[in-house]
């Protein structure tokens, strides 16, 4: 059953900038989904509207049976049940980690405040940092505290808007994996927004793809990878090699294999040493096309002649836009 429901939401800031157009989305309770889309596709606008922090031009958002009111309809914008965390999210600089996490609990009973703060510190493995000030923490740890603070009041929905953009890659990956484990253990419904598919997949196999203010695809990564709704979605997963003479047909570099003389003849023109494989750029002999091909056994060198093959089932085909 859907729990968070966005129905035909549109957002225009002015005549020239349409951020969202007829956007509909349903997320089930306790689900963790990742939303991917290029810069300017409307991700932040959508999250702000879901959180009740932005007035939409049309449409409605529901959380269960509750209609989310926007700032034009509600005196104090936003909801405790829906927490939004973004890159520039600010902690209280002169308060400790523990005080930051306890801050939203100020109106609660003292014993509960203490108990809940301890729970959060433990949940996020922040106990050893409890007395530190935010400036004494790394960017990743600071964002963890921000998430801890948001979780302290047991929100029903957590909206993460590129929260780790300023965190280095290794720390970011570890953090996403850690948080994924935490979210899976809670009842909270999470939408994780990023422009990076790798990050999205570390958090969740369930993907939402947004393009120019519209939801273009929603589903499990396997399905989205195999049957992308359009070229934009397909290219989010990496390079596509065009099949000569078949407009709109492509094969991914990872799906091309090396074969004997019966394959497509090509010449290696470039070789790049990547972490898990060599990436080759090859020129097809019978066309002017260049392909990229993964060479996991690091066999081929620039100048080598290679023969390439692929399975028909691996082809990605769509109507030209
Ligand atoms: N306050 C605003 N005033 C005018 N236009 C805006 C405003 N906020 C966003 N926009 C425009 O709306 C569109 C969607 O922006 P939004 O920030 O929602 O996208 P995004 O996918 O989150 O982008 P990014 O990843 O760069 O943050 C863009 O064209 C943007 O320029």
mmCIF file of C-alpha atoms and ligand atoms in Angstrom:
data_model
loop_
_atom_site.group_PDB
_atom_site.id
_atom_site.type_symbol
_atom_site.label_atom_id
_atom_site.label_comp_id
_atom_site.label_asym_id
_atom_site.label_seq_id
_atom_site.Cartn_x
_atom_site.Cartn_y
_atom_site.Cartn_z
ATOM 1 C CA UNK A 1 0.000 0.000 0.000
ATOM 2 C CA UNK A 2 1.317 3.438 -0.814
ATOM 3 C CA UNK A 3 2.063 5.633 2.138
ATOM 4 C CA UNK A 4 3.750 8.714 0.767
ATOM 5 C CA UNK A 5 1.762 9.839 -2.232
ATOM 6 C CA UNK A 6 2.600 12.718 -4.539
ATOM 7 C CA UNK A 7 -0.252 13.413 -6.948
ATOM 8 C CA UNK A 8 0.159 15.469 -10.104
ATOM 9 C CA UNK A 9 2.412 18.049 -8.518
ATOM 10 C CA UNK A 10 3.663 20.911 -10.683
ATOM 11 C CA UNK A 11 5.998 23.706 -9.716
ATOM 12 C CA UNK A 12 6.776 26.832 -11.722
ATOM 13 C CA UNK A 13 9.020 29.463 -10.199
ATOM 14 C CA UNK A 14 8.366 31.752 -13.157
ATOM 15 C CA UNK A 15 7.304 31.380 -16.770
ATOM 16 C CA UNK A 16 10.818 30.352 -17.774
ATOM 17 C CA UNK A 17 11.579 27.754 -15.113
ATOM 18 C CA UNK A 18 9.289 24.757 -14.757
ATOM 19 C CA UNK A 19 10.778 22.652 -11.965
ATOM 20 C CA UNK A 20 8.097 19.937 -11.819
ATOM 21 C CA UNK A 21 5.375 18.963 -14.215
ATOM 22 C CA UNK A 22 2.493 16.667 -13.313
ATOM 23 C CA UNK A 23 4.748 14.668 -11.008
ATOM 24 C CA UNK A 24 3.185 11.627 -9.348
ATOM 25 C CA UNK A 25 4.913 9.163 -7.060
ATOM 26 C CA UNK A 26 4.039 6.537 -4.497
ATOM 27 C CA UNK A 27 6.405 5.128 -1.889
ATOM 28 C CA UNK A 28 5.432 2.385 0.517
ATOM 29 C CA UNK A 29 5.815 2.699 4.269
ATOM 30 C CA UNK A 30 9.316 1.907 5.523
ATOM 31 C CA UNK A 31 10.680 1.854 2.002
ATOM 32 C CA UNK A 32 14.094 3.258 1.147
ATOM 33 C CA UNK A 33 14.258 4.581 -2.412
ATOM 34 C CA UNK A 34 16.936 6.477 -4.282
ATOM 35 C CA UNK A 35 16.053 9.285 -6.656
ATOM 36 C CA UNK A 36 18.478 10.044 -9.461
ATOM 37 C CA UNK A 37 18.389 12.919 -11.900
ATOM 38 C CA UNK A 38 20.723 15.425 -13.460
ATOM 39 C CA UNK A 39 21.238 18.889 -12.032
ATOM 40 C CA UNK A 40 18.130 21.053 -12.423
ATOM 41 C CA UNK A 41 15.748 18.117 -12.945
ATOM 42 C CA UNK A 42 13.592 19.206 -9.998
ATOM 43 C CA UNK A 43 14.785 16.926 -7.175
ATOM 44 C CA UNK A 44 15.209 19.609 -4.510
ATOM 45 C CA UNK A 45 11.926 21.297 -5.417
ATOM 46 C CA UNK A 46 10.135 17.964 -5.066
ATOM 47 C CA UNK A 47 11.617 17.219 -1.635
ATOM 48 C CA UNK A 48 10.790 20.706 -0.374
ATOM 49 C CA UNK A 49 7.193 20.315 -1.541
ATOM 50 C CA UNK A 50 6.935 16.857 0.076
ATOM 51 C CA UNK A 51 8.252 18.371 3.323
ATOM 52 C CA UNK A 52 5.645 21.151 3.191
ATOM 53 C CA UNK A 53 8.331 23.814 2.834
ATOM 54 C CA UNK A 54 7.506 25.044 -0.662
ATOM 55 C CA UNK A 55 4.236 26.098 -2.270
ATOM 56 C CA UNK A 56 3.459 23.978 -5.316
ATOM 57 C CA UNK A 57 1.723 25.411 -8.378
ATOM 58 C CA UNK A 58 -0.634 22.402 -8.577
ATOM 59 C CA UNK A 59 -1.164 18.951 -7.090
ATOM 60 C CA UNK A 60 -1.182 17.472 -3.610
ATOM 61 C CA UNK A 61 1.008 15.387 -1.275
ATOM 62 C CA UNK A 62 -0.367 12.867 1.235
ATOM 63 C CA UNK A 63 1.358 11.068 4.069
ATOM 64 C CA UNK A 64 -1.000 8.225 4.889
ATOM 65 C CA UNK A 65 -4.395 9.929 5.253
ATOM 66 C CA UNK A 66 -2.863 13.296 6.098
ATOM 67 C CA UNK A 67 -2.735 15.992 3.437
ATOM 68 C CA UNK A 68 0.551 17.889 3.563
ATOM 69 C CA UNK A 69 -0.124 21.614 3.798
ATOM 70 C CA UNK A 70 2.277 24.045 2.182
ATOM 71 C CA UNK A 71 3.564 27.333 3.677
ATOM 72 C CA UNK A 72 0.628 29.235 2.171
ATOM 73 C CA UNK A 73 -1.768 26.954 4.070
ATOM 74 C CA UNK A 74 0.056 26.480 7.366
ATOM 75 C CA UNK A 75 1.330 29.066 9.833
ATOM 76 C CA UNK A 76 4.527 27.218 10.737
ATOM 77 C CA UNK A 77 5.842 25.549 7.575
ATOM 78 C CA UNK A 78 7.000 21.955 7.697
ATOM 79 C CA UNK A 79 6.261 18.890 9.776
ATOM 80 C CA UNK A 80 8.101 17.057 12.564
ATOM 81 C CA UNK A 81 7.091 13.801 10.842
ATOM 82 C CA UNK A 82 8.956 14.769 7.659
ATOM 83 C CA UNK A 83 12.603 15.698 8.044
ATOM 84 C CA UNK A 84 14.643 17.151 5.203
ATOM 85 C CA UNK A 85 18.443 17.049 5.293
ATOM 86 C CA UNK A 86 20.531 18.776 2.651
ATOM 87 C CA UNK A 87 24.181 19.485 1.947
ATOM 88 C CA UNK A 88 24.352 22.808 3.778
ATOM 89 C CA UNK A 89 22.389 21.537 6.731
ATOM 90 C CA UNK A 90 23.671 23.425 9.766
ATOM 91 C CA UNK A 91 24.330 22.019 13.208
ATOM 92 C CA UNK A 92 24.504 24.291 16.247
ATOM 93 C CA UNK A 93 28.226 25.189 16.157
ATOM 94 C CA UNK A 94 28.598 25.879 19.883
ATOM 95 C CA UNK A 95 26.716 22.791 21.028
ATOM 96 C CA UNK A 96 28.211 19.318 21.384
ATOM 97 C CA UNK A 97 27.154 16.325 19.319
ATOM 98 C CA UNK A 98 25.023 15.132 22.212
ATOM 99 C CA UNK A 99 23.353 18.543 22.627
ATOM 100 C CA UNK A 100 22.718 18.809 18.895
ATOM 101 C CA UNK A 101 20.968 15.455 18.862
ATOM 102 C CA UNK A 102 18.968 16.286 21.987
ATOM 103 C CA UNK A 103 17.886 19.719 20.711
ATOM 104 C CA UNK A 104 14.638 18.671 18.977
ATOM 105 C CA UNK A 105 13.649 16.804 22.166
ATOM 106 C CA UNK A 106 13.647 19.897 24.403
ATOM 107 C CA UNK A 107 9.888 19.777 24.943
ATOM 108 C CA UNK A 108 9.916 16.130 25.976
ATOM 109 C CA UNK A 109 10.235 14.645 29.437
ATOM 110 C CA UNK A 110 13.848 14.810 30.720
ATOM 111 C CA UNK A 111 14.244 11.039 31.172
ATOM 112 C CA UNK A 112 12.954 10.374 27.693
ATOM 113 C CA UNK A 113 15.299 13.045 26.269
ATOM 114 C CA UNK A 114 18.269 11.294 27.837
ATOM 115 C CA UNK A 115 17.176 7.817 26.833
ATOM 116 C CA UNK A 116 16.403 8.787 23.234
ATOM 117 C CA UNK A 117 19.654 10.729 22.813
ATOM 118 C CA UNK A 118 21.610 7.698 24.062
ATOM 119 C CA UNK A 119 19.712 5.481 21.637
ATOM 120 C CA UNK A 120 20.590 7.736 18.701
ATOM 121 C CA UNK A 121 24.245 8.075 19.705
ATOM 122 C CA UNK A 122 24.449 4.282 19.827
ATOM 123 C CA UNK A 123 22.466 3.725 16.628
ATOM 124 C CA UNK A 124 24.839 5.981 14.690
ATOM 125 C CA UNK A 125 27.997 4.875 16.550
ATOM 126 C CA UNK A 126 28.561 8.454 17.712
ATOM 127 C CA UNK A 127 29.099 7.720 21.421
ATOM 128 C CA UNK A 128 32.801 8.555 21.326
ATOM 129 C CA UNK A 129 32.069 11.922 19.709
ATOM 130 C CA UNK A 130 29.359 12.969 22.146
ATOM 131 C CA UNK A 131 31.383 15.837 23.679
ATOM 132 C CA UNK A 132 32.850 17.136 20.447
ATOM 133 C CA UNK A 133 31.721 20.333 18.708
ATOM 134 C CA UNK A 134 30.690 20.061 15.026
ATOM 135 C CA UNK A 135 33.881 21.793 13.821
ATOM 136 C CA UNK A 136 35.935 18.995 15.406
ATOM 137 C CA UNK A 137 34.239 16.408 13.176
ATOM 138 C CA UNK A 138 34.749 15.458 9.530
ATOM 139 C CA UNK A 139 32.097 16.486 6.997
ATOM 140 C CA UNK A 140 30.722 12.947 6.949
ATOM 141 C CA UNK A 141 30.472 12.747 10.733
ATOM 142 C CA UNK A 142 28.717 16.127 10.816
ATOM 143 C CA UNK A 143 26.107 14.871 8.376
ATOM 144 C CA UNK A 144 25.668 11.775 10.520
ATOM 145 C CA UNK A 145 24.947 14.034 13.495
ATOM 146 C CA UNK A 146 22.457 15.973 11.351
ATOM 147 C CA UNK A 147 20.726 12.694 10.494
ATOM 148 C CA UNK A 148 20.841 11.676 14.154
ATOM 149 C CA UNK A 149 19.205 14.950 15.110
ATOM 150 C CA UNK A 150 16.497 14.431 12.506
ATOM 151 C CA UNK A 151 15.911 10.840 13.680
ATOM 152 C CA UNK A 152 15.715 11.803 17.352
ATOM 153 C CA UNK A 153 12.049 12.785 17.131
ATOM 154 C CA UNK A 154 11.196 9.554 15.281
ATOM 155 C CA UNK A 155 10.103 11.074 11.979
ATOM 156 C CA UNK A 156 8.049 8.981 9.603
ATOM 157 C CA UNK A 157 9.821 10.274 6.524
ATOM 158 C CA UNK A 158 13.432 11.257 5.996
ATOM 159 C CA UNK A 159 14.303 13.197 2.859
ATOM 160 C CA UNK A 160 18.015 13.295 2.045
ATOM 161 C CA UNK A 161 18.920 15.872 -0.597
ATOM 162 C CA UNK A 162 22.477 15.120 -1.776
ATOM 163 C CA UNK A 163 23.594 15.198 1.857
ATOM 164 C CA UNK A 164 27.100 13.925 1.179
ATOM 165 C CA UNK A 165 28.152 16.058 -1.810
ATOM 166 C CA UNK A 166 30.980 17.614 0.145
ATOM 167 C CA UNK A 167 32.209 14.330 1.650
ATOM 168 C CA UNK A 168 35.114 12.499 -0.011
ATOM 169 C CA UNK A 169 34.287 9.405 -2.045
ATOM 170 C CA UNK A 170 35.576 6.716 0.332
ATOM 171 C CA UNK A 171 33.989 8.244 3.410
ATOM 172 C CA UNK A 172 30.780 8.788 1.455
ATOM 173 C CA UNK A 173 30.490 5.138 0.365
ATOM 174 C CA UNK A 174 31.097 3.860 3.912
ATOM 175 C CA UNK A 175 28.586 6.333 5.272
ATOM 176 C CA UNK A 176 25.883 5.400 2.774
ATOM 177 C CA UNK A 177 26.333 1.687 3.530
ATOM 178 C CA UNK A 178 26.204 2.315 7.254
ATOM 179 C CA UNK A 179 23.081 4.456 6.955
ATOM 180 C CA UNK A 180 21.399 1.923 4.696
ATOM 181 C CA UNK A 181 21.773 -0.680 7.465
ATOM 182 C CA UNK A 182 20.332 1.768 9.987
ATOM 183 C CA UNK A 183 17.366 2.784 7.837
ATOM 184 C CA UNK A 184 16.580 -0.853 7.069
ATOM 185 C CA UNK A 185 16.380 -1.511 10.805
ATOM 186 C CA UNK A 186 13.930 1.372 11.401
ATOM 187 C CA UNK A 187 10.350 1.975 10.279
ATOM 188 C CA UNK A 188 11.291 5.242 8.607
ATOM 189 C CA UNK A 189 10.487 5.895 4.942
ATOM 190 C CA UNK A 190 13.500 7.378 3.132
ATOM 191 C CA UNK A 191 13.980 9.184 -0.166
ATOM 192 C CA UNK A 192 17.679 9.588 -0.940
ATOM 193 C CA UNK A 193 18.381 12.087 -3.705
ATOM 194 C CA UNK A 194 21.613 12.039 -5.665
ATOM 195 C CA UNK A 195 22.891 12.624 -9.175
ATOM 196 C CA UNK A 196 25.243 9.649 -8.848
ATOM 197 C CA UNK A 197 23.853 6.211 -9.743
ATOM 198 C CA UNK A 198 26.605 4.398 -7.808
ATOM 199 C CA UNK A 199 25.639 6.218 -4.613
ATOM 200 C CA UNK A 200 21.969 5.585 -5.315
ATOM 201 C CA UNK A 201 22.559 1.852 -5.620
ATOM 202 C CA UNK A 202 24.567 1.636 -2.414
ATOM 203 C CA UNK A 203 21.517 2.986 -0.616
ATOM 204 C CA UNK A 204 18.723 1.135 -2.380
ATOM 205 C CA UNK A 205 17.928 -1.137 -5.305
ATOM 206 C CA UNK A 206 14.646 0.733 -5.731
ATOM 207 C CA UNK A 207 15.184 3.653 -8.091
ATOM 208 C CA UNK A 208 13.217 6.709 -9.126
ATOM 209 C CA UNK A 209 14.512 8.517 -12.178
ATOM 210 C CA UNK A 210 13.588 12.157 -12.649
ATOM 211 C CA UNK A 211 14.106 14.081 -15.884
ATOM 212 C CA UNK A 212 13.096 17.678 -16.512
ATOM 213 C CA UNK A 213 10.544 17.681 -13.704
ATOM 214 C CA UNK A 214 8.941 14.374 -14.635
ATOM 215 C CA UNK A 215 9.194 10.897 -13.144
ATOM 216 C CA UNK A 216 10.390 8.898 -16.138
ATOM 217 C CA UNK A 217 10.963 5.538 -14.461
ATOM 218 C CA UNK A 218 10.484 3.819 -11.108
ATOM 219 C CA UNK A 219 11.549 0.266 -10.343
ATOM 220 C CA UNK A 220 14.215 -2.160 -9.250
ATOM 221 C CA UNK A 221 17.682 -1.415 -10.599
ATOM 222 C CA UNK A 222 17.772 -4.678 -12.590
ATOM 223 C CA UNK A 223 14.690 -3.671 -14.504
ATOM 224 C CA UNK A 224 15.838 -0.068 -15.006
ATOM 225 C CA UNK A 225 19.294 -1.246 -16.150
ATOM 226 C CA UNK A 226 17.855 -3.824 -18.591
ATOM 227 C CA UNK A 227 14.921 -1.823 -19.857
ATOM 228 C CA UNK A 228 15.627 1.882 -19.455
ATOM 229 C CA UNK A 229 12.594 4.019 -20.303
ATOM 230 C CA UNK A 230 14.624 6.273 -22.590
ATOM 231 C CA UNK A 231 18.138 7.211 -23.603
ATOM 232 C CA UNK A 232 18.556 9.613 -20.682
ATOM 233 C CA UNK A 233 17.888 6.788 -18.200
ATOM 234 C CA UNK A 234 20.186 4.405 -20.088
ATOM 235 C CA UNK A 235 23.043 6.903 -20.096
ATOM 236 C CA UNK A 236 22.818 7.398 -16.333
ATOM 237 C CA UNK A 237 24.274 3.880 -16.128
ATOM 238 C CA UNK A 238 27.209 4.717 -18.360
ATOM 239 C CA UNK A 239 28.384 4.732 -21.926
ATOM 240 C CA UNK A 240 26.362 3.171 -24.775
ATOM 241 C CA UNK A 241 27.930 1.741 -27.939
ATOM 242 C CA UNK A 242 25.762 2.367 -31.012
ATOM 243 C CA UNK A 243 25.069 -0.713 -33.177
ATOM 244 C CA UNK A 244 26.082 0.171 -36.743
ATOM 245 C CA UNK A 245 23.102 0.403 -39.096
ATOM 246 C CA UNK A 246 20.513 -0.001 -36.300
ATOM 247 C CA UNK A 247 19.328 3.388 -35.125
ATOM 248 C CA UNK A 248 18.284 3.426 -31.473
ATOM 249 C CA UNK A 249 20.127 0.143 -30.654
ATOM 250 C CA UNK A 250 23.037 0.089 -28.248
ATOM 251 C CA UNK A 251 25.202 -2.280 -26.239
ATOM 252 C CA UNK A 252 26.967 -1.402 -22.996
ATOM 253 C CA UNK A 253 30.791 -1.717 -22.790
ATOM 254 C CA UNK A 254 30.455 -4.359 -20.060
ATOM 255 C CA UNK A 255 28.240 -6.542 -22.292
ATOM 256 C CA UNK A 256 30.670 -6.739 -25.212
ATOM 257 C CA UNK A 257 32.899 -9.843 -25.263
ATOM 258 C CA UNK A 258 35.989 -10.744 -27.213
ATOM 259 C CA UNK A 259 35.651 -13.562 -29.705
ATOM 260 C CA UNK A 260 37.486 -15.160 -32.623
ATOM 261 C CA UNK A 261 37.263 -14.157 -36.281
ATOM 262 C CA UNK A 262 33.439 -14.329 -36.432
ATOM 263 C CA UNK A 263 32.865 -11.102 -34.521
ATOM 264 C CA UNK A 264 32.882 -7.418 -35.401
ATOM 265 C CA UNK A 265 36.413 -6.511 -36.408
ATOM 266 C CA UNK A 266 37.929 -3.506 -34.590
ATOM 267 C CA UNK A 267 41.212 -1.863 -33.732
ATOM 268 C CA UNK A 268 42.264 -0.784 -30.257
ATOM 269 C CA UNK A 269 43.042 2.948 -30.355
ATOM 270 C CA UNK A 270 43.185 3.712 -26.628
ATOM 271 C CA UNK A 271 43.691 1.768 -23.419
ATOM 272 C CA UNK A 272 42.918 3.117 -19.944
ATOM 273 C CA UNK A 273 43.947 1.304 -16.775
ATOM 274 C CA UNK A 274 40.941 1.413 -14.416
ATOM 275 C CA UNK A 275 40.588 -0.213 -11.020
ATOM 276 C CA UNK A 276 38.894 -3.476 -12.028
ATOM 277 C CA UNK A 277 39.534 -3.635 -15.775
ATOM 278 C CA UNK A 278 41.146 -1.902 -18.712
ATOM 279 C CA UNK A 279 38.789 0.297 -20.663
ATOM 280 C CA UNK A 280 39.497 0.062 -24.365
ATOM 281 C CA UNK A 281 38.409 2.485 -27.060
ATOM 282 C CA UNK A 282 38.206 0.631 -30.354
ATOM 283 C CA UNK A 283 37.446 1.723 -33.909
ATOM 284 C CA UNK A 284 35.084 -0.612 -35.739
ATOM 285 C CA UNK A 285 36.574 -1.744 -39.052
ATOM 286 C CA UNK A 286 33.390 -1.547 -41.113
ATOM 287 C CA UNK A 287 32.073 1.758 -39.816
ATOM 288 C CA UNK A 288 33.353 5.061 -38.515
ATOM 289 C CA UNK A 289 32.043 4.253 -35.005
ATOM 290 C CA UNK A 290 34.208 4.107 -31.912
ATOM 291 C CA UNK A 291 33.187 1.743 -29.112
ATOM 292 C CA UNK A 292 34.231 1.394 -25.527
ATOM 293 C CA UNK A 293 34.855 -2.138 -24.355
ATOM 294 C CA UNK A 294 35.811 -3.522 -20.926
ATOM 295 C CA UNK A 295 38.889 -5.746 -20.926
ATOM 296 C CA UNK A 296 38.856 -7.374 -17.451
ATOM 297 C CA UNK A 297 41.824 -9.668 -18.170
ATOM 298 C CA UNK A 298 43.907 -6.669 -19.344
ATOM 299 C CA UNK A 299 44.899 -8.563 -22.499
ATOM 300 C CA UNK A 300 44.808 -6.008 -25.278
ATOM 301 C CA UNK A 301 47.103 -3.135 -26.220
ATOM 302 C CA UNK A 302 46.793 -0.137 -28.508
ATOM 303 C CA UNK A 303 47.188 -1.314 -32.112
ATOM 304 C CA UNK A 304 45.782 -4.818 -31.515
ATOM 305 C CA UNK A 305 43.092 -6.170 -33.803
ATOM 306 C CA UNK A 306 40.122 -7.547 -31.853
ATOM 307 C CA UNK A 307 36.861 -9.303 -32.712
ATOM 308 C CA UNK A 308 33.802 -8.339 -30.708
ATOM 309 C CA UNK A 309 30.466 -10.033 -30.022
ATOM 310 C CA UNK A 310 27.369 -9.426 -27.925
ATOM 311 C CA UNK A 311 24.132 -11.248 -27.194
ATOM 312 C CA UNK A 312 20.948 -9.926 -28.819
ATOM 313 C CA UNK A 313 19.212 -10.012 -25.411
ATOM 314 C CA UNK A 314 21.764 -7.533 -24.098
ATOM 315 C CA UNK A 315 20.841 -4.901 -26.653
ATOM 316 C CA UNK A 316 19.239 -1.746 -25.394
ATOM 317 C CA UNK A 317 16.682 -0.387 -27.784
ATOM 318 C CA UNK A 318 14.373 2.554 -27.659
ATOM 319 C CA UNK A 319 12.444 4.835 -29.917
ATOM 320 C CA UNK A 320 14.387 7.928 -30.935
ATOM 321 C CA UNK A 321 13.288 10.948 -28.927
HETATM 322 N N1 LIG B 1 13.917 29.582 -5.979
HETATM 323 C C1 LIG B 1 13.941 29.392 -7.306
HETATM 324 N N2 LIG B 1 13.632 30.386 -8.162
HETATM 325 C C2 LIG B 1 13.632 30.208 -9.498
HETATM 326 N N3 LIG B 1 13.928 29.036 -10.092
HETATM 327 C C3 LIG B 1 14.257 28.005 -9.291
HETATM 328 C C4 LIG B 1 14.280 28.132 -7.861
HETATM 329 N N4 LIG B 1 14.633 26.918 -7.330
HETATM 330 C C5 LIG B 1 14.821 26.095 -8.382
HETATM 331 N N5 LIG B 1 14.596 26.728 -9.557
HETATM 332 C C6 LIG B 1 14.686 26.137 -10.913
HETATM 333 O O1 LIG B 1 13.876 24.971 -10.954
HETATM 334 C C7 LIG B 1 14.514 23.923 -11.656
HETATM 335 C C8 LIG B 1 14.668 22.709 -10.750
HETATM 336 O O2 LIG B 1 15.556 23.037 -9.692
HETATM 337 P P1 LIG B 1 15.857 22.039 -8.479
HETATM 338 O O3 LIG B 1 16.825 22.704 -7.578
HETATM 339 O O4 LIG B 1 14.575 21.560 -7.913
HETATM 340 O O5 LIG B 1 16.556 20.816 -9.255
HETATM 341 P P2 LIG B 1 17.618 19.746 -8.735
HETATM 342 O O6 LIG B 1 17.391 18.524 -9.536
HETATM 343 O O7 LIG B 1 17.515 19.627 -7.256
HETATM 344 O O8 LIG B 1 18.986 20.417 -9.118
HETATM 345 P P3 LIG B 1 20.407 20.322 -8.359
HETATM 346 O O9 LIG B 1 20.804 18.870 -8.402
HETATM 347 O O10 LIG B 1 21.284 21.197 -9.176
HETATM 348 O O11 LIG B 1 20.170 20.833 -6.974
HETATM 349 C C9 LIG B 1 15.842 24.494 -12.152
HETATM 350 O O12 LIG B 1 15.657 24.947 -13.472
HETATM 351 C C10 LIG B 1 16.095 25.644 -11.214
HETATM 352 O O13 LIG B 1 16.845 26.654 -11.855
#
